[in-house]
Every structure is written in structure tokens, then in C-alpha cells.
mmCIF file of C-alpha atoms in Angstrom:
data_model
loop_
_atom_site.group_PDB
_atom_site.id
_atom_site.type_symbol
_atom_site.label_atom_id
_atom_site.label_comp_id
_atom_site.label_asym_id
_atom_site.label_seq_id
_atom_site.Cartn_x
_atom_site.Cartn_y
_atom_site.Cartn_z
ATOM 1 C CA UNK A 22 36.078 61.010 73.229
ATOM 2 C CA UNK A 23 36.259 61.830 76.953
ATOM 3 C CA UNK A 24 34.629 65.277 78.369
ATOM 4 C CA UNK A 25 36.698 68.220 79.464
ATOM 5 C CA UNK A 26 35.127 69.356 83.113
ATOM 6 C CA UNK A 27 35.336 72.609 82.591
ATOM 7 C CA UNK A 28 36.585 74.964 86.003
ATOM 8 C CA UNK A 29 33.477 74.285 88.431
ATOM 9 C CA UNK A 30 31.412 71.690 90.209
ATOM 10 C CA UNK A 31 28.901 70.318 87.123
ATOM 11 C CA UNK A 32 25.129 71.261 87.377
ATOM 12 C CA UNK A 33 23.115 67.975 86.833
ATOM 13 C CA UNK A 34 19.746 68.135 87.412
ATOM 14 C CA UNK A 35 17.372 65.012 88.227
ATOM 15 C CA UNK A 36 14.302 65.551 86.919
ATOM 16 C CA UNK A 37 11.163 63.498 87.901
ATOM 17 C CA UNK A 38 9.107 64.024 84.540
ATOM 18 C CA UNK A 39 11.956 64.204 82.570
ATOM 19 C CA UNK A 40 10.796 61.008 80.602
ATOM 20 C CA UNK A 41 7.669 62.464 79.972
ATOM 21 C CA UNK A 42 9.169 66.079 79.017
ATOM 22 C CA UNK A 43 11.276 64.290 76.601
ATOM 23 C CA UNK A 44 8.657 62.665 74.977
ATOM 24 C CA UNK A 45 6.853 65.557 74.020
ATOM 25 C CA UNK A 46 10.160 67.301 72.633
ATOM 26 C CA UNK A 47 10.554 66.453 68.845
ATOM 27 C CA UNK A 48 13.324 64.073 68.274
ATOM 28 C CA UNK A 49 15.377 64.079 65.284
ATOM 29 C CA UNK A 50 16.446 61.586 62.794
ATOM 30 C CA UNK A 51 20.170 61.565 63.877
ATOM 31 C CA UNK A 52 18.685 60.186 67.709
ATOM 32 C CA UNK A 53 17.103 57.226 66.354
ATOM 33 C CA UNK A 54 19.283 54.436 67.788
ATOM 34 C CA UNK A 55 19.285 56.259 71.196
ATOM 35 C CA UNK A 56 17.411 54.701 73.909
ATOM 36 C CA UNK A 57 15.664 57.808 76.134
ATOM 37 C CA UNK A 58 14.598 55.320 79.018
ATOM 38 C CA UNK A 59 18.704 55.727 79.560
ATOM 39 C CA UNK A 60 17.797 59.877 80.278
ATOM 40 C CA UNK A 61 17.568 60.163 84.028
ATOM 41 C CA UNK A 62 18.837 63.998 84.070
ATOM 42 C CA UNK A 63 19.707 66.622 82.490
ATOM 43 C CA UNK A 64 22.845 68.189 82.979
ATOM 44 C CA UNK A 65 23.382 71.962 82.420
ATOM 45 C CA UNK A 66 26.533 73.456 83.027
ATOM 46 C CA UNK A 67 30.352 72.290 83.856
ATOM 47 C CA UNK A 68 30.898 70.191 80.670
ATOM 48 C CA UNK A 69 32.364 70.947 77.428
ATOM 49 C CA UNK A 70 29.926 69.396 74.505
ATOM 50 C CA UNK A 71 31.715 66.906 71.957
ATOM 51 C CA UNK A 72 30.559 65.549 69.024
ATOM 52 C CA UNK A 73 27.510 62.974 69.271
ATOM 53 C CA UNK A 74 26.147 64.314 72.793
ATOM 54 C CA UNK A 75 22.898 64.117 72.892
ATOM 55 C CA UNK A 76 21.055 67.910 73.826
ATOM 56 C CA UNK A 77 17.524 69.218 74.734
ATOM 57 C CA UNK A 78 17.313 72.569 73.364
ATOM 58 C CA UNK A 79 14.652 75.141 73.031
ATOM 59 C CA UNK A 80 13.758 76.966 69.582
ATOM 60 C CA UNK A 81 14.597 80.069 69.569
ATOM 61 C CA UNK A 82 14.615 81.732 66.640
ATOM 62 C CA UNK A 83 13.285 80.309 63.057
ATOM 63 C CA UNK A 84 15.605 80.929 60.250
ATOM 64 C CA UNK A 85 17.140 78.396 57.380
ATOM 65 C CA UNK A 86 16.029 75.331 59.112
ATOM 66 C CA UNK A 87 12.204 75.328 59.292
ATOM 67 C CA UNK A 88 11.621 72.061 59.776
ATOM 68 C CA UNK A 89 12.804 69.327 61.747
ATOM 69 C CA UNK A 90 12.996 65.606 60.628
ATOM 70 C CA UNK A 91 12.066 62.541 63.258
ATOM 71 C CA UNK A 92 13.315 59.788 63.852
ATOM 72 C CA UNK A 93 10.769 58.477 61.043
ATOM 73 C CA UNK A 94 11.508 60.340 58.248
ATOM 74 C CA UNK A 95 9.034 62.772 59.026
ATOM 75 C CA UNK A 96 9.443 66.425 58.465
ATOM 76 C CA UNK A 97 8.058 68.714 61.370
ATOM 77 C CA UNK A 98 7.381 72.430 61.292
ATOM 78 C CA UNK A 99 9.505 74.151 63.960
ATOM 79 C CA UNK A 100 8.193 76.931 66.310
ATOM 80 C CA UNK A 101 9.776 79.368 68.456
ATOM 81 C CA UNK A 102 9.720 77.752 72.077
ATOM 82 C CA UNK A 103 9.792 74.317 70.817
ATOM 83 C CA UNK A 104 11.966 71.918 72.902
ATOM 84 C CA UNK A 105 13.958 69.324 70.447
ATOM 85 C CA UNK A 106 16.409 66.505 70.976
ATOM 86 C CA UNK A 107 19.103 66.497 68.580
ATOM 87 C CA UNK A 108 22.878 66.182 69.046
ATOM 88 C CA UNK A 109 25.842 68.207 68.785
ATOM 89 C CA UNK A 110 28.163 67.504 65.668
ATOM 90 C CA UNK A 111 30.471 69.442 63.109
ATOM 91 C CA UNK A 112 28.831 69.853 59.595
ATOM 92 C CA UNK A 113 30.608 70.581 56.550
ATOM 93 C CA UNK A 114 28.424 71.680 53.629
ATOM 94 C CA UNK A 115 29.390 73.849 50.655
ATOM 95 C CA UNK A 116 26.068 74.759 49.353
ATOM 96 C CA UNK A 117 24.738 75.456 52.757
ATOM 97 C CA UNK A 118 26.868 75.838 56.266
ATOM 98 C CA UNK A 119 30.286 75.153 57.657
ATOM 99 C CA UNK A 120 29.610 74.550 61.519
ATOM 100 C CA UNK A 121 31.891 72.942 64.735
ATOM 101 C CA UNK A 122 30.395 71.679 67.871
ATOM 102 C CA UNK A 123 30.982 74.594 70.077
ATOM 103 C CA UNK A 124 33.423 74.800 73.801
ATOM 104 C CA UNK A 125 30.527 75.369 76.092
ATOM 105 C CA UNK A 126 26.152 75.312 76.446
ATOM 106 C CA UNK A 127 25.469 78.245 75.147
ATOM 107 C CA UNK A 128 23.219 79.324 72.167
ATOM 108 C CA UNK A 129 24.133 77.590 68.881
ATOM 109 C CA UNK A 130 22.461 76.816 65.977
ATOM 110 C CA UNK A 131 20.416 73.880 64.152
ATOM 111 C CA UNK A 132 22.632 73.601 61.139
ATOM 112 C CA UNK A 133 20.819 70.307 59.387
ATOM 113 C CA UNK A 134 17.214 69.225 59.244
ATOM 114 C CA UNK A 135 18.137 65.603 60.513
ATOM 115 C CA UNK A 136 19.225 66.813 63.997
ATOM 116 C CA UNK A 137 22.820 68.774 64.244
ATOM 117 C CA UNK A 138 23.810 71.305 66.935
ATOM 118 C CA UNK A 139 26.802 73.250 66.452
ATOM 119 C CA UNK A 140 28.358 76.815 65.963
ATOM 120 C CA UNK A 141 27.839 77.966 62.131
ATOM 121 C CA UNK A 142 31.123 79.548 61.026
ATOM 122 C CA UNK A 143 30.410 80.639 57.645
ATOM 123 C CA UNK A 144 27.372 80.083 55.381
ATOM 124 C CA UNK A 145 26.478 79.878 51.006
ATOM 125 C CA UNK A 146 25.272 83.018 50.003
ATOM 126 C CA UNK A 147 22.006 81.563 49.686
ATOM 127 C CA UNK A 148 21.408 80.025 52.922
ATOM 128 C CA UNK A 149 19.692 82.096 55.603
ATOM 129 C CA UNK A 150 20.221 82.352 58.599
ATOM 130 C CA UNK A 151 20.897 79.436 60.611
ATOM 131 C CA UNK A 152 17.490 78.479 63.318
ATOM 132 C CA UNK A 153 19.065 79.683 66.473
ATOM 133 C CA UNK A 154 18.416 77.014 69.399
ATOM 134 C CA UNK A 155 19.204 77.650 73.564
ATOM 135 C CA UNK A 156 20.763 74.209 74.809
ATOM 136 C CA UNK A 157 18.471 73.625 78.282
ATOM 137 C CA UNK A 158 21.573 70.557 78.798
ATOM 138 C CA UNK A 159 22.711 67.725 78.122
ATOM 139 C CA UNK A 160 21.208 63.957 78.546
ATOM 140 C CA UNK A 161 22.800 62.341 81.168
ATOM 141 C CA UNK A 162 22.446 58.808 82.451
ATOM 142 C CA UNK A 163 22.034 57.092 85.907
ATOM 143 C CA UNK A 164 25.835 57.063 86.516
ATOM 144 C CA UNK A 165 25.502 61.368 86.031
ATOM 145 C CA UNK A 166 27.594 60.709 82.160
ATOM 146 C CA UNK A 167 26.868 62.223 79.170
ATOM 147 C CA UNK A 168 24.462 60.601 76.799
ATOM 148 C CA UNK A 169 26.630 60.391 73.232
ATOM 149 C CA UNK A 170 25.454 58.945 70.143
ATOM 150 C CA UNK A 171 28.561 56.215 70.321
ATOM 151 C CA UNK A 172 26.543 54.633 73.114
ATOM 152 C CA UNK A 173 23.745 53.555 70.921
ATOM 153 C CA UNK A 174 25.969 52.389 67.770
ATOM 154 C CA UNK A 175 25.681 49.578 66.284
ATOM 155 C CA UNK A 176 28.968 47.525 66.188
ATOM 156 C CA UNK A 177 30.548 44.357 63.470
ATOM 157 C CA UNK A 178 33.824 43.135 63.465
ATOM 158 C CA UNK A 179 35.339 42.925 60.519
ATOM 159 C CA UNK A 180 36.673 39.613 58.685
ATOM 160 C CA UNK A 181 39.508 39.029 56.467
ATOM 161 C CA UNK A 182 36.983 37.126 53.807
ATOM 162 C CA UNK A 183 33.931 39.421 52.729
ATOM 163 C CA UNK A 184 30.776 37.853 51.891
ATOM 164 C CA UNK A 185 29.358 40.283 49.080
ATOM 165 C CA UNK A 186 31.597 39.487 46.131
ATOM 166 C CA UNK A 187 31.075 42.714 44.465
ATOM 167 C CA UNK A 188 31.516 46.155 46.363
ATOM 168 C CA UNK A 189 30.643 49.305 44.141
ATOM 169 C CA UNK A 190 31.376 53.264 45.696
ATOM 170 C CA UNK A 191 29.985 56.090 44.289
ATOM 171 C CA UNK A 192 31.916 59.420 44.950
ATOM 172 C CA UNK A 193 31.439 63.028 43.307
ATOM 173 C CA UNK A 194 32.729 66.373 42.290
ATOM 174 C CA UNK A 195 30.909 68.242 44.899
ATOM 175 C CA UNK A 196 28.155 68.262 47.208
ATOM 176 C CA UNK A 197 24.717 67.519 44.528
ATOM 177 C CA UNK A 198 26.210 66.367 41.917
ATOM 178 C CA UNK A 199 24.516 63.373 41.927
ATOM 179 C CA UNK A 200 25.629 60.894 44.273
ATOM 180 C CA UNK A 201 22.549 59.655 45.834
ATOM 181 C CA UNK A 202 20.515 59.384 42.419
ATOM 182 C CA UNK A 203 23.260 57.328 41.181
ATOM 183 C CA UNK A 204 23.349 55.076 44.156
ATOM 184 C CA UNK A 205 19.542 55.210 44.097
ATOM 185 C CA UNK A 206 19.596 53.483 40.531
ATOM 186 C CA UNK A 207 22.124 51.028 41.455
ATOM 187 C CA UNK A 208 20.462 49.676 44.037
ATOM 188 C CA UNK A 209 17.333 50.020 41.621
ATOM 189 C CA UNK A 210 18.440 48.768 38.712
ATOM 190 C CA UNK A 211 20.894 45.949 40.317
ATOM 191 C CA UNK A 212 17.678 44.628 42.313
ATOM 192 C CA UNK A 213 15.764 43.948 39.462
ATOM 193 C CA UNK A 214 18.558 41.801 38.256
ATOM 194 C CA UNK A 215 17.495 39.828 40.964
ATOM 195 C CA UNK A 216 20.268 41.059 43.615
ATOM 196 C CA UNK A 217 20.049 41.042 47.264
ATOM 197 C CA UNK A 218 21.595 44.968 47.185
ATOM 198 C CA UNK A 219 22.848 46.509 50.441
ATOM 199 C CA UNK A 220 23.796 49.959 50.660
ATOM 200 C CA UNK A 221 24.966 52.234 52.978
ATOM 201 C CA UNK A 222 26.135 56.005 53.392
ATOM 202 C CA UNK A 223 29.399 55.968 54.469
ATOM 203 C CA UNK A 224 30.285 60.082 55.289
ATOM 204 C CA UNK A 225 27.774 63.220 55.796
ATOM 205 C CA UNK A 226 25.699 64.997 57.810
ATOM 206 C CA UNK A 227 22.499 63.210 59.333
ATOM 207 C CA UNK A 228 19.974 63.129 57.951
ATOM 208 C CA UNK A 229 17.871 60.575 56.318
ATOM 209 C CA UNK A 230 16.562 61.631 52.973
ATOM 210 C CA UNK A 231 19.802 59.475 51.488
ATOM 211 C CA UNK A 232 18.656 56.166 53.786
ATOM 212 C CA UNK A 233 15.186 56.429 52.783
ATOM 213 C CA UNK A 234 16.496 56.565 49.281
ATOM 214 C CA UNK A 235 18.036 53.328 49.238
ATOM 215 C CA UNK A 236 15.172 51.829 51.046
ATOM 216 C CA UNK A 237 12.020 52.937 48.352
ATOM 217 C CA UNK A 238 14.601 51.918 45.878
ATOM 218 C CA UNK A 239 14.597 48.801 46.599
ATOM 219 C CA UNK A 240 18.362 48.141 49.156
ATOM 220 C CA UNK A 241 17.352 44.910 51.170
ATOM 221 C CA UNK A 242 19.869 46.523 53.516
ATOM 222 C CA UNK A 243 20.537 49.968 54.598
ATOM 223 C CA UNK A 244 22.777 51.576 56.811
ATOM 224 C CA UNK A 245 24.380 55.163 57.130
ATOM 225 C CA UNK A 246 27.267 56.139 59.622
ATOM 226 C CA UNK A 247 24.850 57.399 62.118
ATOM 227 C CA UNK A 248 24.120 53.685 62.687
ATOM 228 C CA UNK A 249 28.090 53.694 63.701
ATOM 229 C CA UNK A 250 27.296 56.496 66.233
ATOM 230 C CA UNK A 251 27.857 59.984 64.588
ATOM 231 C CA UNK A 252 25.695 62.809 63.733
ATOM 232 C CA UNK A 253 28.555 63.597 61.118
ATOM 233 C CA UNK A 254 31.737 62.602 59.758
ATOM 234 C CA UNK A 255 33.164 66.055 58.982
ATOM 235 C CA UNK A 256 36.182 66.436 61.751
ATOM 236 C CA UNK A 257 36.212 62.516 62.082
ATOM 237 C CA UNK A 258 40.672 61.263 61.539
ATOM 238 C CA UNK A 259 41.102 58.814 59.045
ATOM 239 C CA UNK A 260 41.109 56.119 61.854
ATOM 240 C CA UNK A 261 37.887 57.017 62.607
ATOM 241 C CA UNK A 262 36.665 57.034 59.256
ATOM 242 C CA UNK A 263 38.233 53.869 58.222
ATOM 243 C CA UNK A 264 36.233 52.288 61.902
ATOM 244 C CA UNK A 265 32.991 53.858 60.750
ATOM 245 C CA UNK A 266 33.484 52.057 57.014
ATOM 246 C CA UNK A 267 34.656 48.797 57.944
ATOM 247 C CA UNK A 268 31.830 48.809 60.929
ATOM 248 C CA UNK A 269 28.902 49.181 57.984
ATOM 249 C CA UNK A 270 30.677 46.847 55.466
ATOM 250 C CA UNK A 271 30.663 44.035 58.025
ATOM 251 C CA UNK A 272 26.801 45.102 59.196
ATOM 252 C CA UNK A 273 26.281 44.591 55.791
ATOM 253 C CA UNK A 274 28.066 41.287 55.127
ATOM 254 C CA UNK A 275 26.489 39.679 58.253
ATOM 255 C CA UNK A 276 22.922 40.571 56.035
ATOM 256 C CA UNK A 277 24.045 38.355 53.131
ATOM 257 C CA UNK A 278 24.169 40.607 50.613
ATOM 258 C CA UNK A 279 25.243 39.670 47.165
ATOM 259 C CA UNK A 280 26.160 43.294 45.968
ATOM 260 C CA UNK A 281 26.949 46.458 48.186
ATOM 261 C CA UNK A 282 26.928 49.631 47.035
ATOM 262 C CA UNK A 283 28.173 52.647 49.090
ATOM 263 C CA UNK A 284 28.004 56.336 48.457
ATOM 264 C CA UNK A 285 31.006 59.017 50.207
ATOM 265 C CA UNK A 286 29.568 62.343 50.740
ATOM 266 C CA UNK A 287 30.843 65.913 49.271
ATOM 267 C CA UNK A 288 33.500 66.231 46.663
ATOM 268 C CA UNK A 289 36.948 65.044 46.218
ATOM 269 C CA UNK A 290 38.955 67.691 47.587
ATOM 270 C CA UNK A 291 37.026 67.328 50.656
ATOM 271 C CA UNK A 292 39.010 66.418 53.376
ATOM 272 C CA UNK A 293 37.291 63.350 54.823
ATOM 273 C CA UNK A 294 36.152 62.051 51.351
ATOM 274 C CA UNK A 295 40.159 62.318 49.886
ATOM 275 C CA UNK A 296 40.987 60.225 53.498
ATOM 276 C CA UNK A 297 38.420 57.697 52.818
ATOM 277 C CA UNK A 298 38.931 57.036 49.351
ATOM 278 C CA UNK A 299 42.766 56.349 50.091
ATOM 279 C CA UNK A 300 42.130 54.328 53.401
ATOM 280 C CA UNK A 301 39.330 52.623 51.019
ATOM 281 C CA UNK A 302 42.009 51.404 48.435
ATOM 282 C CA UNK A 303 44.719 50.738 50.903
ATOM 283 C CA UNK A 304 41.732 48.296 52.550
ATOM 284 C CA UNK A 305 40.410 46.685 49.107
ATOM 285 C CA UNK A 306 37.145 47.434 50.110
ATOM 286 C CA UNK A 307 36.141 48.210 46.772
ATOM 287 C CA UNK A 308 35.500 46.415 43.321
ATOM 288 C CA UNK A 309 34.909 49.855 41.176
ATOM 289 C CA UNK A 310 33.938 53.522 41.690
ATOM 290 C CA UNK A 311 31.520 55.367 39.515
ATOM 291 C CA UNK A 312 31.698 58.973 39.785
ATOM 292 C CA UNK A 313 29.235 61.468 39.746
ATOM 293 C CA UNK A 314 29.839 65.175 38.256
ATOM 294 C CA UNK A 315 27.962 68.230 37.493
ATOM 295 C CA UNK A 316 29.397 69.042 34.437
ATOM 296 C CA UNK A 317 32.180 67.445 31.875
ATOM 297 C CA UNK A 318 34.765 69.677 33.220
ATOM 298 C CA UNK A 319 34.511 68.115 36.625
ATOM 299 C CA UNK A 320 33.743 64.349 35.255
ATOM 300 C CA UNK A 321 37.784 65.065 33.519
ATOM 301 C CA UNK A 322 39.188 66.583 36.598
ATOM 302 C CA UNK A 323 37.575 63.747 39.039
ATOM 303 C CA UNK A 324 38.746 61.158 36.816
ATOM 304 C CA UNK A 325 42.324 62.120 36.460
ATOM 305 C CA UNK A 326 42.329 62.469 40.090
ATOM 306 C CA UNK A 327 40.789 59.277 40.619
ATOM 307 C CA UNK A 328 43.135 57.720 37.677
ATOM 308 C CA UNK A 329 46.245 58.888 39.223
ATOM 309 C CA UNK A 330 45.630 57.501 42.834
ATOM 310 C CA UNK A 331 44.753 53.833 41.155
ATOM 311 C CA UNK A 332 41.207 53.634 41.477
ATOM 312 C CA UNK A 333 39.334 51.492 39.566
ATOM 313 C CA UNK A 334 36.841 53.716 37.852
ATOM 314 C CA UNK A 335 34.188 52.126 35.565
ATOM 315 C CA UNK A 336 31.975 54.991 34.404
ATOM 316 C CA UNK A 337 30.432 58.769 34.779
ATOM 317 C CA UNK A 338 27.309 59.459 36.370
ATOM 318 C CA UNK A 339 25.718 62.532 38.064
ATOM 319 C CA UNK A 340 23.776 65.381 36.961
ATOM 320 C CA UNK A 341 25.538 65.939 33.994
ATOM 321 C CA UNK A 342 23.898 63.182 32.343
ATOM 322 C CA UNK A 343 20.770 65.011 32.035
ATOM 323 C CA UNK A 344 22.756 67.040 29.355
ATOM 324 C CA UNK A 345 23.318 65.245 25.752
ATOM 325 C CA UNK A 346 25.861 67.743 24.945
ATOM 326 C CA UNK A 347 27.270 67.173 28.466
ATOM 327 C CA UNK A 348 27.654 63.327 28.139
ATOM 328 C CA UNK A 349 29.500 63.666 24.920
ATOM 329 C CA UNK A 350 32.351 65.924 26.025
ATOM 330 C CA UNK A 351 32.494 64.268 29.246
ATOM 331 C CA UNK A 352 32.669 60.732 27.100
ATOM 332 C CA UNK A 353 35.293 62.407 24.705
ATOM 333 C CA UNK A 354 37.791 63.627 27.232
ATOM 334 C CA UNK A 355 37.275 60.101 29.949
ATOM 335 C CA UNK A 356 36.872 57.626 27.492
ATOM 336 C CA UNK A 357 34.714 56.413 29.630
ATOM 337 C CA UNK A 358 30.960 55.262 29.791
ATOM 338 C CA UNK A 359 28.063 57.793 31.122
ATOM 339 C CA UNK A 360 25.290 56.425 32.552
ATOM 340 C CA UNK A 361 22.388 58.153 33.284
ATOM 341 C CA UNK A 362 19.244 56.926 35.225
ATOM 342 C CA UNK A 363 18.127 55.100 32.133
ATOM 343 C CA UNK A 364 20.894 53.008 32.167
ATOM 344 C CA UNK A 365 21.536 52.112 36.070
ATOM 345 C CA UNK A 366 17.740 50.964 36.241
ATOM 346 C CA UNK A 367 18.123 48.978 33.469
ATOM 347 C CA UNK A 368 18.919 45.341 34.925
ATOM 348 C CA UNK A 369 20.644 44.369 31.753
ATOM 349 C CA UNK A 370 22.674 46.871 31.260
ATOM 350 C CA UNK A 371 23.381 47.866 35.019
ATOM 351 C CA UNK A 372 24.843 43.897 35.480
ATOM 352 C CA UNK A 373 27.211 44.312 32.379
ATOM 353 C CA UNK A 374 28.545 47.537 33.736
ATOM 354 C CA UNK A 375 28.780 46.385 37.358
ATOM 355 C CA UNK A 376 30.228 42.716 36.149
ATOM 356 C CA UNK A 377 31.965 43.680 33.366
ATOM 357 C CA UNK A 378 36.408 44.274 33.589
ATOM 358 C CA UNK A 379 36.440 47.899 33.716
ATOM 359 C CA UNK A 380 38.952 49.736 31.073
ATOM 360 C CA UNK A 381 42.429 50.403 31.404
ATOM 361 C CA UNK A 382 42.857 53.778 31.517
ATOM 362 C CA UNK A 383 45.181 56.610 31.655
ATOM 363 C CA UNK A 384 45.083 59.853 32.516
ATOM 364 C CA UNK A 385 43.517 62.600 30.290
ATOM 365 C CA UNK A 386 45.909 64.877 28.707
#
């Protein structure tokens, strides 16, 4: 995405110490692949900020976001006046804040722990406050251009003939419903079976609790679409969704993998997720889809959704498995399987349920 100049002469601003300014800033998660020895200035004013720019900006005000998390894993308290390198992106987030990348440099807020600048439009009742931030300017390189996240990413071509034979996604009902514990004890669960597992994150906001995730649990691979160059997916057009997908698939395939397993963020009726899992079947990426609810109400709605746009769904996951009486009316109105924790770690029975033909079913009356 090119910049928009906005109507005067930009302010860029060469600064002699900047490399050793910018190492003493804290750098967050969703700047990992960046290279800082490309930082030769900062530029202040005359630009419009889009998605993925990279940004020094000063703390100044503490509010939901206390903490910021490095680029390893790290979480670090926050503290008025602190200078931090994150980069501007969109978030969309039920249970917390809907925010856009903002038209000019201005005050904005930190909107996720991993590293996200943007504008919060609305927040959950819960949240507080987003941590207000002052944008000092943008990262700029030798030739005077914005630093953006795309720069860094990682890039794979995709083939017509995959190398993982089997390709599991896990999708929800909502934002925590279960997702990443389900992928967690796939990956778990399948690599005791003796599996080389790969997994990746395909949509979300950065931040690298879900990566690390897949790494303790065992993923000999793991990739999220920041390694595809964006702080977040929310705003991205199915094109761009369907690049970011196919880019980690073939990262993945070029590691040998013999079973991938990839999680979309948020629920179905989420824009970007509803875009993905179409793109997804028009593609073939995938061999099955698991889905994760909260509760058997949305485990019978998610499945006749899934049901009526073809997908091949092989069982129920999510938090509603930690509920007996859950699992049974979820089992009695799907017909199909629930699988808790238990289960998915269970190399035995995760490799019949992931190897297995799934049912034929039909939608739930």
C-alpha cells in the first residue's frame, strides 16, 4: 500500500543516535522480523500512516494495556514517558477493542499487548481505557521511505502439489472460545503420534501468546501472519487474506511437515474469518475443520453454518467441553464427536479422528 503525502513538504529527521535511541525503546512482538539497522530517520509529519508502518511513540498515559510484549515473548511493564516501537494496524476484538490505523501522527492508542497502534473506536464494557501513546514518527530508511512491516515478510510461492498430506483448521464461534487450546492439543496430541506437526495462525491481532503456544506444545514449525508482514488481518480483502494463507502454507510445506494444523481467529460472522473460510474451500487447502464453541447453542449454529457452505467438519471442540452437560446437547443436536483436551492429547485417539473419513452430515433441524 503506497503513502498518501499529505498537503506539505514531509518532516524527516536524520538522527545521529537514532540506532542507539532505538535500542533502548521497548520493541514489541509484532516488530520481530524488522531489521532496525534499516532505521536511518525518523520521519514526523507529511505522511498519512497505513497499516504495518513501523512507529516510535512515547507512553503517555497507562490505561488497559499495562504491559508491553517483546519481540521474545516477554511481557514488560509500561511507564508513562516510555518510548516503544510498535506498528500501526486495525484491530478487531469483541471482548476488548475495535480500532483503525488513524489519517495522520497524532495521539492514538496501544490497542494490543503484542505491538498495535491505532485509533480505538469503540471498546467491551469491561475493557478500560485504551494506554494512550504520542507517535514521535515514523521509521524511515536511507532512501527517506517508510519502514512497513511488508518489508521484513517472509515470502513462499505456492505449488500446485502440497507436501503435508493432511491439513486440519480450527475455527470458532467467537473470540475465546477455544481455538488456540484446541490447536494447542492437536499439535500436542498429533506429535506424540510421532508427527512432524506445523502450525500456524492464519488471522488476528499480533501478538504471540498463540505462537508460543504451538511451540511449548510441541509444532516443529510455527508461523503466524505477522511472519507474512501484518500487525493484523482485520481490514485485510480477501486477496490479501488468501496471499497471507497460501504464503504460510507453502513456509510450512518447504519445512516438511507431515501434518499442518492452522487456527482462523474470531468467530464466524466475522468478516475476515467468513472470507477466509470460503477462499479456504474454493483453494482445497483443507482436509477437515474442527470447531470450537462456547456453548452447545453455538457448536449447532457454527455447524449448520459450516454444513451448509460444504465444509468438511469432523468434530466439536472449545470451551464447552469442559461442561458434561454441555458436550451432550452439543453431541445430540451435531451428531457429531466432542473432543475435549483429553482426547486431542491422546495420540491414539487424536490419529483416528484426524485420519479417520469424517461423517456425512446434514444440517440440524
Amino acid at each position: 500500500m503506497q503513502h498518501e503525502t499529505i498537503p506539505q513538504r514531509a518532516s524527516t529527521v536524520r538522527e545521529a543516535r537514532l540506532p542507539e535511541r532505538l535500542s533502548k525503546a521497548k520493541r514489541a512482538f509484532t516488530t520481530r522480523r524488522v531489521d532496525l539497522g534499516k532505521a536511518s530517520r525518523i520521519i514526523r509529519s507529511g505522511v498519512v500512516p497505513v497499516a504495518g508502518d513501523l512507529v516510535l511513540a512515547r507512553v503517555t498515559a497507562i490505561g488497559q494495556h499495562r504491559r508491553i510484549e517483546n519481540v521474545h515473548g516477554r511481557r514488560g511493564d509500561l511507564f508513562i514517558g516510555d518510548e516503544i516501537i510498535v506498528a500501526y494496524g486495525n484491530r478487531y476484538a469483541p471482548d476488548q477493542f475495535e480500532a483503525i490505523v488513524p489519517t495522520d501522527l497524532g495521539e492514538c492508542h496501544l490497542v494490543a499487548g503484542g505491538g498495535v497502534a491505532a485509533r480505538m473506536t469503540v471498546k467491551h464494557a469491561s475493557m478500560k481505557q485504551p494506554t494512550r501513546i504520542e507517535p514521535i514518527g515514523l521509521l524511515g530508511g536511507t532512501s527517506g521511505s517508510v519502514l512497513n512491516l511488508r518489508d521484513f515478510a517472509m515470502t513462499h510461492e505456492a505449488t500446485p502439489f502440497r507436501k503435508a498430506p493432511v491439513r486440519i483448521v480450527v475455527a470458532g464461534s467467537s473470540m475465546n472460545a477455544g481455538k488456540t487450546t484446541t490447536v494447542a492439543s492437536l499439535v500436542r496430541g498429533l506429535t506424540l503420534a510421532g508427527f512432524r506437526v506445523g502450525a500456524a495462525k492464519l488471522t488476528g491481532t499480533g501478538s504471540g501468546g498463540d505462537l508460543w503456544s504451538m511451540i511449548d506444545s510441541g509444532a516443529a514449525a510455527a508461523l503466524d501472519f505477522t511472519d507474512a508482514g501484518h500487525a493484523s488481518t482485520f481490514g485485510l480483502d480477501t486477496g490479501e487474506l488468501t496471499d497471507v494463507a497460501s504464503n504460510l502454507l507453502a513456509a510450512l510445506d518447504e519445512r516438511n511437515c507431515d501434518v499442518v494444523i492452522c487456527e482462523i481467529a474470531d468467530g464466524l460472522l466475522q468478516q475476515e474469518t467468513a472470507a477466509l473460510l470460503e477462499a479456504s474451500k474454493q483453494e482445497g487447502w483443507f482436509d477437515g475443520l474442527i470447531f470450537a464453541a462456547g456453548d452447545a447453542m453455538g457448536a449447532a449454529y457454527g455447524a449448520n453454518w459450516l454444513i451448509e457452505r460444504q465444509h468438511d467438519l469432523i468434530a466439536i471442540s472449545g470451551l464447552l467441553t469442559a461442561s458434561p452437560l454441555a458436550s451432550r446437547e452439543a453431541a445430540g443436536v451435531t451428531g457429531l464427536p466432542i473432543v475435549g483436551i483429553q482426547q486431542l492429547t491422546d495420540p491414539v485417539e487424536v490419529a483416528k479422528l484426524i485420519f479417520s473419513k469424517p461423517p456425512v452430515l446434514k444440517r440440524v433441524a
